[in-house]
mmCIF file of C-alpha atoms in Angstrom:
data_model
loop_
_atom_site.group_PDB
_atom_site.id
_atom_site.type_symbol
_atom_site.label_atom_id
_atom_site.label_comp_id
_atom_site.label_asym_id
_atom_site.label_seq_id
_atom_site.Cartn_x
_atom_site.Cartn_y
_atom_site.Cartn_z
ATOM 1 C CA MET A 1 -18.414 47.955 95.345
ATOM 2 C CA TYR A 2 -15.800 45.600 93.928
ATOM 3 C CA LEU A 3 -13.602 45.924 90.852
ATOM 4 C CA ILE A 4 -12.184 43.037 88.802
ATOM 5 C CA LYS A 5 -9.156 43.641 86.587
ATOM 6 C CA HIS A 6 -7.637 41.127 84.171
ATOM 7 C CA THR A 7 -3.992 41.674 83.158
ATOM 8 C CA LYS A 8 -2.565 39.621 80.325
ATOM 9 C CA ASP A 9 1.011 40.204 79.174
ATOM 10 C CA SER A 10 2.307 37.299 77.108
ATOM 11 C CA LYS A 11 5.691 38.955 76.629
ATOM 12 C CA ASN A 12 6.403 38.769 80.360
ATOM 13 C CA ASN A 13 4.348 35.611 80.940
ATOM 14 C CA LEU A 14 1.793 37.404 83.101
ATOM 15 C CA ASP A 15 -1.864 36.431 83.201
ATOM 16 C CA PHE A 16 -3.612 37.356 86.422
ATOM 17 C CA ILE A 17 -6.842 38.671 87.880
ATOM 18 C CA GLU A 18 -7.085 41.260 90.642
ATOM 19 C CA ILE A 19 -10.203 41.671 92.749
ATOM 20 C CA GLU A 20 -10.455 44.645 95.079
ATOM 21 C CA ASP A 21 -13.176 46.489 96.930
ATOM 22 C CA SER A 22 -13.456 50.254 96.553
ATOM 23 C CA GLU A 23 -12.334 50.874 100.144
ATOM 24 C CA LYS A 24 -9.197 48.755 99.558
ATOM 25 C CA VAL A 25 -9.652 46.558 102.616
ATOM 26 C CA SER A 26 -10.122 43.363 100.607
ATOM 27 C CA TYR A 27 -7.901 42.165 97.748
ATOM 28 C CA ALA A 28 -7.096 38.965 95.865
ATOM 29 C CA LYS A 29 -4.612 38.251 93.069
ATOM 30 C CA ILE A 30 -5.127 35.051 91.084
ATOM 31 C CA TYR A 31 -2.636 33.865 88.458
ATOM 32 C CA LEU A 32 -4.471 32.101 85.649
ATOM 33 C CA ASN A 33 -1.251 30.731 84.154
ATOM 34 C CA LEU A 34 -0.174 29.236 87.493
ATOM 35 C CA GLY A 35 -3.065 26.842 87.815
ATOM 36 C CA ALA A 36 -5.468 29.630 88.836
ATOM 37 C CA SER A 37 -3.659 29.877 92.189
ATOM 38 C CA ILE A 38 -4.255 32.804 94.528
ATOM 39 C CA GLN A 39 -0.916 34.482 95.224
ATOM 40 C CA GLU A 40 -2.069 37.387 97.386
ATOM 41 C CA LEU A 41 -5.011 37.750 99.737
ATOM 42 C CA VAL A 42 -6.045 40.603 102.014
ATOM 43 C CA LEU A 43 -9.147 40.385 104.210
ATOM 44 C CA ASN A 44 -10.309 43.312 106.326
ATOM 45 C CA ASN A 45 -6.849 44.920 105.954
ATOM 46 C CA HIS A 46 -5.073 41.754 107.145
ATOM 47 C CA HIS A 47 -2.521 40.283 104.751
ATOM 48 C CA ILE A 48 -3.409 36.580 104.834
ATOM 49 C CA ILE A 49 -1.466 35.288 101.806
ATOM 50 C CA ARG A 50 1.694 36.993 100.533
ATOM 51 C CA ASP A 51 4.004 36.492 97.605
ATOM 52 C CA LEU A 52 6.627 33.948 98.707
ATOM 53 C CA SER A 53 9.635 35.299 96.802
ATOM 54 C CA SER A 54 12.501 34.537 96.865
ATOM 55 C CA LEU A 55 10.970 31.058 96.791
ATOM 56 C CA THR A 56 9.596 30.165 93.368
ATOM 57 C CA TYR A 57 6.213 28.728 92.492
ATOM 58 C CA ASP A 58 7.947 25.617 91.136
ATOM 59 C CA GLU A 59 9.339 25.062 94.628
ATOM 60 C CA THR A 60 6.238 25.859 96.662
ATOM 61 C CA TYR A 61 3.146 25.068 94.532
ATOM 62 C CA ALA A 62 1.678 27.969 96.503
ATOM 63 C CA SER A 63 -2.139 27.916 96.624
ATOM 64 C CA SER A 64 -2.294 25.435 93.757
ATOM 65 C CA ILE A 65 -5.242 23.142 93.161
ATOM 66 C CA LEU A 66 -3.980 19.592 93.691
ATOM 67 C CA PHE A 67 -5.657 17.342 91.125
ATOM 68 C CA PRO A 68 -5.931 14.482 90.155
ATOM 69 C CA PHE A 69 -3.852 13.681 93.225
ATOM 70 C CA ALA A 70 -2.790 15.571 96.318
ATOM 71 C CA ASN A 71 0.699 15.086 97.704
ATOM 72 C CA ARG A 72 2.898 12.314 96.240
ATOM 73 C CA ILE A 73 2.735 9.111 94.223
ATOM 74 C CA ALA A 74 5.766 6.904 94.882
ATOM 75 C CA ASP A 75 7.838 6.419 91.713
ATOM 76 C CA GLY A 76 4.858 7.861 89.816
ATOM 77 C CA LYS A 77 3.502 4.322 89.552
ATOM 78 C CA TYR A 78 0.008 3.052 90.283
ATOM 79 C CA ASP A 79 -2.456 0.367 89.189
ATOM 80 C CA PHE A 80 -6.076 1.063 88.314
ATOM 81 C CA ASP A 81 -8.750 -1.058 86.689
ATOM 82 C CA GLY A 82 -6.294 -3.776 85.708
ATOM 83 C CA ASN A 83 -3.700 -1.460 84.165
ATOM 84 C CA THR A 84 -0.383 -0.055 85.383
ATOM 85 C CA TYR A 85 0.366 3.635 84.820
ATOM 86 C CA PHE A 86 3.491 5.768 85.182
ATOM 87 C CA LEU A 87 3.156 9.484 85.920
ATOM 88 C CA ASN A 88 5.905 11.952 85.117
ATOM 89 C CA ILE A 89 8.349 12.447 87.986
ATOM 90 C CA ASN A 90 8.527 16.098 89.061
ATOM 91 C CA GLN A 91 10.219 15.513 92.424
ATOM 92 C CA GLN A 92 13.459 14.159 91.080
ATOM 93 C CA LYS A 93 15.495 13.551 94.223
ATOM 94 C CA GLU A 94 12.760 11.465 95.890
ATOM 95 C CA ASN A 95 11.541 9.987 92.574
ATOM 96 C CA ASN A 96 7.926 11.000 93.217
ATOM 97 C CA ALA A 97 5.117 12.445 91.173
ATOM 98 C CA LEU A 98 4.053 15.495 93.188
ATOM 99 C CA HIS A 99 0.851 17.544 93.541
ATOM 100 C CA GLY A 100 -1.094 16.496 90.486
ATOM 101 C CA LEU A 101 -1.297 17.779 86.929
ATOM 102 C CA VAL A 102 -3.049 21.172 86.905
ATOM 103 C CA TYR A 103 -0.811 23.338 89.141
ATOM 104 C CA ASN A 104 0.950 24.802 86.075
ATOM 105 C CA LYS A 105 -1.978 24.843 83.640
ATOM 106 C CA THR A 106 -3.563 28.037 82.298
ATOM 107 C CA PHE A 107 -7.182 28.551 83.263
ATOM 108 C CA GLN A 108 -9.602 30.693 81.299
ATOM 109 C CA LEU A 109 -11.767 33.450 82.720
ATOM 110 C CA VAL A 110 -15.292 32.300 81.887
ATOM 111 C CA ALA A 111 -17.340 34.916 83.723
ATOM 112 C CA LYS A 112 -17.197 37.488 86.500
ATOM 113 C CA LYS A 113 -19.752 39.062 88.777
ATOM 114 C CA THR A 114 -19.738 41.990 91.186
ATOM 115 C CA ILE A 115 -22.395 43.168 93.591
ATOM 116 C CA LYS A 116 -22.214 45.600 96.473
ATOM 117 C CA ASP A 117 -20.678 43.286 99.045
ATOM 118 C CA GLU A 118 -18.825 40.654 97.014
ATOM 119 C CA ALA A 119 -17.169 39.732 93.757
ATOM 120 C CA ALA A 120 -16.783 36.387 92.017
ATOM 121 C CA VAL A 121 -14.739 35.043 89.113
ATOM 122 C CA PHE A 122 -15.477 31.800 87.258
ATOM 123 C CA LEU A 123 -12.438 29.995 85.846
ATOM 124 C CA ARG A 124 -12.043 26.847 83.772
ATOM 125 C CA TYR A 125 -9.443 24.387 82.595
ATOM 126 C CA GLU A 126 -10.328 21.594 80.209
ATOM 127 C CA GLU A 127 -7.981 18.682 79.572
ATOM 128 C CA LYS A 128 -8.687 17.307 76.114
ATOM 129 C CA GLU A 129 -5.527 15.256 75.652
ATOM 130 C CA TYR A 130 -4.426 12.013 77.246
ATOM 131 C CA VAL A 131 -1.623 12.974 79.606
ATOM 132 C CA HIS A 132 1.212 10.539 80.260
ATOM 133 C CA GLY A 133 0.248 8.393 83.237
ATOM 134 C CA PHE A 134 -3.312 9.738 83.428
ATOM 135 C CA PRO A 135 -5.071 8.899 80.144
ATOM 136 C CA TYR A 136 -8.386 10.624 80.831
ATOM 137 C CA THR A 137 -10.092 13.864 79.877
ATOM 138 C CA TYR A 138 -11.768 16.137 82.382
ATOM 139 C CA ARG A 139 -12.899 19.691 83.080
ATOM 140 C CA ILE A 140 -12.257 21.747 86.203
ATOM 141 C CA ASP A 141 -14.373 24.776 87.075
ATOM 142 C CA LEU A 142 -13.353 27.132 89.882
ATOM 143 C CA LYS A 143 -15.348 29.892 91.489
ATOM 144 C CA TYR A 144 -13.530 32.349 93.727
ATOM 145 C CA THR A 145 -15.827 34.598 95.775
ATOM 146 C CA LEU A 146 -14.315 37.469 97.753
ATOM 147 C CA THR A 147 -15.935 39.573 100.475
ATOM 148 C CA ASN A 148 -14.340 41.909 103.000
ATOM 149 C CA ARG A 149 -13.948 39.075 105.504
ATOM 150 C CA SER A 150 -13.978 35.850 103.494
ATOM 151 C CA LEU A 151 -12.737 33.894 100.509
ATOM 152 C CA ASP A 152 -14.849 31.081 99.128
ATOM 153 C CA LEU A 153 -13.365 28.570 96.670
ATOM 154 C CA SER A 154 -15.735 26.172 94.925
ATOM 155 C CA VAL A 155 -14.310 23.450 92.694
ATOM 156 C CA SER A 156 -16.192 21.240 90.260
ATOM 157 C CA VAL A 157 -14.507 18.380 88.398
ATOM 158 C CA LYS A 158 -16.313 16.676 85.524
ATOM 159 C CA ASN A 159 -15.214 13.432 83.889
ATOM 160 C CA THR A 160 -15.507 14.121 80.165
ATOM 161 C CA ASP A 161 -13.982 10.759 79.243
ATOM 162 C CA PHE A 162 -15.671 7.430 78.546
ATOM 163 C CA LYS A 163 -13.647 5.721 81.304
ATOM 164 C CA THR A 164 -13.838 5.972 85.089
ATOM 165 C CA PHE A 165 -10.749 7.516 86.694
ATOM 166 C CA PRO A 166 -9.283 7.677 90.236
ATOM 167 C CA PHE A 167 -8.599 10.958 92.002
ATOM 168 C CA THR A 168 -8.019 12.923 95.151
ATOM 169 C CA ILE A 169 -8.090 16.703 95.397
ATOM 170 C CA GLY A 170 -6.593 19.352 97.645
ATOM 171 C CA TRP A 171 -5.659 23.001 98.048
ATOM 172 C CA HIS A 172 -2.150 24.222 98.933
ATOM 173 C CA PRO A 173 -2.332 27.758 100.410
ATOM 174 C CA TYR A 174 0.475 29.306 102.488
ATOM 175 C CA PHE A 175 -0.528 31.743 105.210
ATOM 176 C CA THR A 176 1.546 34.479 106.763
ATOM 177 C CA SER A 177 1.869 35.380 110.442
ATOM 178 C CA THR A 178 3.805 38.154 112.136
ATOM 179 C CA ASN A 179 4.863 35.555 114.703
ATOM 180 C CA LEU A 180 4.479 31.921 113.708
ATOM 181 C CA TYR A 181 6.058 30.770 116.990
ATOM 182 C CA ASN A 182 3.049 32.159 118.844
ATOM 183 C CA SER A 183 0.465 30.964 116.317
ATOM 184 C CA ILE A 184 -1.898 28.033 116.810
ATOM 185 C CA VAL A 185 -3.770 25.694 114.480
ATOM 186 C CA ARG A 186 -6.926 24.303 116.051
ATOM 187 C CA PHE A 187 -8.333 21.032 114.767
ATOM 188 C CA LYS A 188 -9.341 17.594 115.999
ATOM 189 C CA SER A 189 -7.560 14.411 114.962
ATOM 190 C CA HIS A 190 -6.953 10.916 116.314
ATOM 191 C CA LYS A 191 -4.693 9.682 113.488
ATOM 192 C CA HIS A 192 -1.306 10.892 112.248
ATOM 193 C CA VAL A 193 0.143 9.698 108.921
ATOM 194 C CA ASN A 194 3.575 8.100 109.148
ATOM 195 C CA PHE A 195 5.925 8.996 106.283
ATOM 196 C CA ASP A 196 9.227 7.539 105.162
ATOM 197 C CA GLU A 197 12.200 9.659 104.099
ATOM 198 C CA ARG A 198 10.475 10.288 100.730
ATOM 199 C CA ASN A 199 7.264 11.471 102.448
ATOM 200 C CA ILE A 200 5.456 8.347 101.269
ATOM 201 C CA THR A 201 2.757 6.967 103.570
ATOM 202 C CA GLN A 202 3.814 3.968 105.659
ATOM 203 C CA GLY A 203 0.712 3.736 107.823
ATOM 204 C CA LEU A 204 -1.293 5.547 110.490
ATOM 205 C CA ARG A 205 -0.625 5.915 114.200
ATOM 206 C CA ASN A 206 -2.922 6.964 116.997
ATOM 207 C CA ILE A 207 -2.623 10.470 118.435
ATOM 208 C CA GLU A 208 -4.892 12.814 120.344
ATOM 209 C CA ILE A 209 -5.168 16.404 119.132
ATOM 210 C CA ASN A 210 -8.177 18.041 120.688
ATOM 211 C CA ASN A 211 -8.386 21.545 119.258
ATOM 212 C CA GLU A 212 -4.900 22.948 119.911
ATOM 213 C CA PHE A 213 -1.708 22.462 117.915
ATOM 214 C CA LYS A 214 0.968 25.008 118.824
ATOM 215 C CA ILE A 215 3.456 25.790 116.068
ATOM 216 C CA LYS A 216 6.299 27.197 118.220
ATOM 217 C CA ASN A 217 9.589 26.066 116.622
ATOM 218 C CA LYS A 218 8.248 22.928 114.938
ATOM 219 C CA SER A 219 9.508 21.943 111.506
ATOM 220 C CA LEU A 220 6.457 20.455 109.859
ATOM 221 C CA ASP A 221 5.603 18.301 106.897
ATOM 222 C CA ASP A 222 2.866 16.329 108.640
ATOM 223 C CA CYS A 223 -0.519 14.920 107.709
ATOM 224 C CA PHE A 224 -3.496 14.262 109.993
ATOM 225 C CA VAL A 225 -6.824 12.495 109.584
ATOM 226 C CA LEU A 226 -9.426 15.102 110.561
ATOM 227 C CA ASP A 227 -12.266 14.276 112.930
ATOM 228 C CA SER A 228 -13.976 17.519 111.894
ATOM 229 C CA ASN A 229 -13.939 19.547 108.699
ATOM 230 C CA ASN A 230 -13.220 22.794 110.593
ATOM 231 C CA ILE A 231 -9.702 24.208 110.977
ATOM 232 C CA LEU A 232 -8.845 27.414 112.864
ATOM 233 C CA PHE A 233 -5.639 29.388 112.452
ATOM 234 C CA GLU A 234 -4.873 31.909 115.190
ATOM 235 C CA THR A 235 -2.067 34.442 114.822
ATOM 236 C CA PRO A 236 -1.197 37.492 116.966
ATOM 237 C CA ASP A 237 -2.948 39.759 114.420
ATOM 238 C CA TYR A 238 -5.839 37.800 112.986
ATOM 239 C CA SER A 239 -7.591 34.452 113.072
ATOM 240 C CA PHE A 240 -9.682 32.610 110.534
ATOM 241 C CA GLU A 241 -11.743 29.469 110.158
ATOM 242 C CA LEU A 242 -11.161 27.207 107.164
ATOM 243 C CA THR A 243 -13.992 24.783 106.441
ATOM 244 C CA SER A 244 -14.460 22.068 103.854
ATOM 245 C CA SER A 245 -17.662 20.667 102.418
ATOM 246 C CA GLU A 246 -15.977 17.242 102.365
ATOM 247 C CA LYS A 247 -16.649 15.485 105.669
ATOM 248 C CA LYS A 248 -13.842 12.928 105.326
ATOM 249 C CA SER A 249 -10.826 15.188 105.050
ATOM 250 C CA PHE A 250 -7.126 15.303 105.791
ATOM 251 C CA LEU A 251 -4.875 18.149 106.864
ATOM 252 C CA GLN A 252 -1.295 18.651 105.716
ATOM 253 C CA LEU A 253 0.808 21.190 107.662
ATOM 254 C CA TYR A 254 4.110 22.343 106.190
ATOM 255 C CA THR A 255 6.660 24.958 107.260
ATOM 256 C CA PRO A 256 8.602 26.142 104.195
ATOM 257 C CA PRO A 257 12.036 27.794 104.294
ATOM 258 C CA LYS A 258 10.303 31.167 104.652
ATOM 259 C CA ASP A 259 9.973 32.945 107.985
ATOM 260 C CA ASN A 260 6.542 33.144 109.606
ATOM 261 C CA THR A 261 4.818 31.153 106.889
ATOM 262 C CA LEU A 262 2.702 28.026 107.198
ATOM 263 C CA ALA A 263 1.006 25.877 104.565
ATOM 264 C CA ILE A 264 -2.394 24.667 105.764
ATOM 265 C CA GLU A 265 -3.584 22.196 103.144
ATOM 266 C CA PRO A 266 -7.033 20.579 103.195
ATOM 267 C CA THR A 267 -7.118 17.435 101.065
ATOM 268 C CA THR A 268 -9.387 14.467 100.372
ATOM 269 C CA GLY A 269 -6.496 11.992 100.223
ATOM 270 C CA ILE A 270 -2.947 11.496 101.445
ATOM 271 C CA SER A 271 0.501 10.701 100.115
ATOM 272 C CA ASN A 272 0.516 7.717 97.722
ATOM 273 C CA SER A 273 -3.292 7.504 97.783
ATOM 274 C CA PHE A 274 -3.409 5.979 94.290
ATOM 275 C CA ASN A 275 -1.701 2.946 95.829
ATOM 276 C CA ASN A 276 -2.812 2.805 99.476
ATOM 277 C CA LYS A 277 -6.387 3.870 98.528
ATOM 278 C CA ILE A 278 -6.716 6.109 101.614
ATOM 279 C CA GLY A 279 -9.150 8.833 100.623
ATOM 280 C CA LEU A 280 -9.170 7.683 97.012
ATOM 281 C CA LYS A 281 -12.299 8.448 95.001
ATOM 282 C CA VAL A 282 -13.401 7.467 91.506
ATOM 283 C CA LEU A 283 -15.352 9.525 89.003
ATOM 284 C CA LYS A 284 -17.508 7.834 86.394
ATOM 285 C CA PRO A 285 -17.971 9.152 82.834
ATOM 286 C CA ASN A 286 -20.102 12.336 82.705
ATOM 287 C CA ASP A 287 -20.252 12.516 86.510
ATOM 288 C CA SER A 288 -19.058 15.536 88.489
ATOM 289 C CA TYR A 289 -17.467 15.976 91.890
ATOM 290 C CA ASN A 290 -17.897 19.211 93.837
ATOM 291 C CA ILE A 291 -16.042 20.545 96.837
ATOM 292 C CA ASN A 292 -16.016 23.888 98.603
ATOM 293 C CA TRP A 293 -13.396 25.452 100.858
ATOM 294 C CA LYS A 294 -14.282 28.613 102.758
ATOM 295 C CA LEU A 295 -11.894 30.859 104.637
ATOM 296 C CA LYS A 296 -13.662 33.259 107.007
ATOM 297 C CA LEU A 297 -11.955 35.855 109.148
ATOM 298 C CA ASN A 298 -12.997 35.837 112.807
#
């Protein structure tokens, strides 16, 4: 049986949900006031996601939902439907808008459900105001489902405005390994995204990754066009498969300044997608877009 606990302490700016099974082999901690991001995850007694302190959430965007754009928009500027827009710059040195607009929003707990072998929480954020650079309203619904060996994240975005808007979406989890040097990411790709010094897309180049990408001592902030929507992460202690319901996906790999930690980010678009249109989608008024990411321990 699973237990769900909601802790809300406005004095200390704490608003989080804990999900844990009675045998304490499975655990998740989700911060509602940090964009409903999952900050700790244990599956079958394996610590998959850990708190990244001394790094801060403002530095890492750890496990945040990246919407309405994943990655960066150069100078925060883009054109859509005959108009030019300017997003707020939150990566000052590079002069980029970074990782969307909901990573620091507070989600509401809408419902929760527990049965013998799993627990689920239903979370929601509704944007009712026109935000600078993105003058549209929308609603995001998240469903986190935890079992002893898996985490399932379902996302639904609804356009509540009367205008069509552009978007991409992604997820930014960091995973821990006891030995990242000897860890492997398995995926298939024939295209690598070329970045400039600001991590803005400059084009694509041909590569050949056929199911094995060794981390070793690589310093990564790299993006790949996926040929398959399956990603495997193998560490000395555990391995998992991360799948996406979106067939046309991209993979961002990033090594932060934190030992034995790797960000494995599935996205539907790449850096500067509002301008280069790679992976860019549009959502019409009253329409919804749904995506599911599932992490399953092997």
